[in-house]
Structure formats: C-alpha cells, structure tokens
Amino acid sequence: GAVVSQHPSRVICKSGTSVKIECRSLDFQATTMFWYRQFPKQSLMLMATSNEGSKATYEQGVEKDKFLINHASLTLSTLTVTSAHPEDSSFYICSARDSRGGDTGELFFGEGSRLTVL
Amino acid sequence: AQSVTQPDIHITVSEGASLELRCNYSYGATPYLFWYVQSPGQGLQLLLKYFSGDTLVQGIKGFEAEFKRSQSSFNLRKPSVHWSDAAEYFCAVSIGLGTYKYIFGTGTRLKVLA
C-alpha cells in the first residue's frame, strides 16, 4: 500500500518558538493531503486540507495564521505551528490520498508527530 | 450534519473471546466506511473499508465488519481476540468520492486480558 511518512515523530520546543512538521508521500504523488490534530484519548479533528500549489483550506475554528500549511510539491506538505504555546501540545497526523488506480476514497496516514510545548 | 458515534469508550475482553465494536453514523446517503486501528503513539492503520457491494467486509488481522443500512451501523467484529489487538479503534466515514474528508468517531479503546 501507499506509504506516508511524518517527521519528526516527537518534538519538544519552548513557548514562543515555531515548529515545522513534514508529511511526505514516499511512493506516490499526493495532490491533496490532510492535517489532523488528536488530543489525548480523543478522536482526530481535521484541521485543514493541503492542496499542492494552492492555499490550504482550513476547517472552522482553526487559526490559519497559527497553523501554516505549505504544499510545495506533490510529495511534501508541511505544517508549521507558529509562536507555539503549551495549549498547542498535541499529536498531529497527516494523511494523503493516492489517486493511482482511480478515486478510491481511501486515505493513507502518517505515523503522527507529537508536539510538546514547554 | 454528518456524525459518527462509537458508543463504547472502553471495552475489555479476554484473549480468545469474540469482539464486537459498534459504530453508527448519521448521513443521508450511504457513505464510505472505514475502520482504523491506532497503537499507542502511532498513526492509523486501515483494517477494512466499505464502499459498495457485499455488506460483510473482510479486513486484515482477522477482522470483519458488516454494513447495515437500516441501522446506519458498521460494526467491527473478530471471532477470537489476540493480546496484540489491544489498541484504539476508530470508525470513520467519508461522504463520498472526491471529498476525502473523513469524520472520525471518538474511538474505542480495547483492552485484552491474558
């Protein structure tokens, strides 16, 4: 199956700094990627849809200036948490659609990145 | 609005016992349905999916799920649970081709007793 990789898997930063998380599709091209946030013992909340070559589409309530998304190539999307605060600490997961073989409706998920803001 | 409900937050079963995890969705048409498993600190692994056709779907690791339109349900089952099945299980729906926007249930944490 298609493989999606995230880096870093864990990151600790000081309050006020910015952190970048990368999401890569390793063996396919992904025109669309999705970023989720997962709070402890809770479900995944869709934050935004990342579109290659265009602006990301953010879900209601997600601050686009806080969570910057860039999808500069067909295999890479990045999420930058700007001026991070402790409340931004969370597990961030990306996913991507693999359009090979048609529109299957299936997404492939990365391993997730745990952000801890001190 | 579309929603997914997993009524059971925690389930504990003995190893070798059967398992059923419940999932109900709210959507006007038939959505695409998925079950994912998440081990601690890990991403999501697809267990199985339903798009159309046979309402009993077979997945990996011995799991199966049955789509029941009349009950708006997509329950996950396994006849004999192994200790390695302990994890968090998420039901998700996608409201159709081209959207790829998943709505996840709140998850069910499975504990397996030796």
Coordinates of C-alpha atoms in Angstrom, one line a residue, chain A residues 39-110:
Chain A
F39 CA -5.9 15.4 21.8
P40 CA -5.1 12.8 24.4
K41 CA -7.6 10.0 24.4
Q42 CA -9.8 11.8 21.9
S43 CA -10.6 11.4 18.3
L44 CA -8.9 13.0 15.3
M45 CA -10.0 16.5 14.4
L46 CA -9.5 17.6 10.8
M47 CA -7.6 20.9 10.8
A48 CA -7.0 21.6 7.1
T49 CA -6.8 20.3 3.6
S50 CA -3.5 20.9 2.0
N51 CA -3.6 21.4 -1.8
E52 CA -0.5 21.2 -3.9
G53 CA 0.3 24.5 -5.5
S54 CA -2.5 26.4 -3.8
K55 CA -3.6 27.7 -0.4
A56 CA -4.8 25.3 2.2
T57 CA -8.4 25.1 3.2
Y58 CA -8.9 25.4 6.9
E59 CA -11.7 24.0 9.0
Q60 CA -13.8 26.3 11.0
G61 CA -12.1 27.3 14.2
V62 CA -8.6 26.6 13.1
E63 CA -6.3 29.6 13.1
K64 CA -4.6 29.8 9.7
D65 CA -2.0 32.2 11.0
K66 CA -1.2 29.9 13.8
F67 CA -1.0 26.7 11.7
L68 CA 0.7 27.4 8.5
I69 CA 0.4 24.8 5.8
N70 CA 2.6 24.6 2.7
H71 CA 2.2 22.0 0.0
A72 CA 5.0 23.0 -2.4
S73 CA 5.5 19.7 -4.1
L74 CA 3.5 16.6 -5.0
T75 CA 5.1 14.6 -2.2
L76 CA 5.5 17.0 0.6
S77 CA 3.3 19.1 2.8
T78 CA 4.5 20.9 5.9
L79 CA 2.6 22.2 9.0
T80 CA 4.3 25.0 10.9
V81 CA 3.0 25.8 14.3
T82 CA 3.9 29.4 14.8
S83 CA 4.6 31.0 18.2
A84 CA 3.8 27.8 19.9
H85 CA 2.1 27.7 23.3
P86 CA 1.6 24.9 25.7
E87 CA -2.0 24.5 24.5
D88 CA -0.7 23.6 21.1
S89 CA 0.8 20.5 22.5
S90 CA -0.9 17.6 20.7
F91 CA -0.5 14.7 18.4
Y92 CA -0.6 15.8 14.8
I93 CA -1.3 13.3 12.0
C94 CA -1.3 13.8 8.3
S95 CA -2.9 11.8 5.6
A96 CA -2.8 11.7 1.8
R97 CA -4.9 10.4 -1.0
D98 CA -3.3 8.1 -3.6
S99 CA -5.1 8.8 -6.9
R100 CA -3.4 5.9 -8.7
G101 CA -5.9 3.5 -9.9
G102 CA -8.7 5.9 -9.7
D103 CA -10.7 7.6 -7.0
T104 CA -10.9 5.1 -4.2
G105 CA -11.9 7.4 -1.4
E106 CA -9.2 5.9 0.8
L107 CA -6.6 7.9 2.7
F108 CA -3.2 6.8 3.9
F109 CA -2.0 8.1 7.3
G110 CA 1.4 9.1 8.6

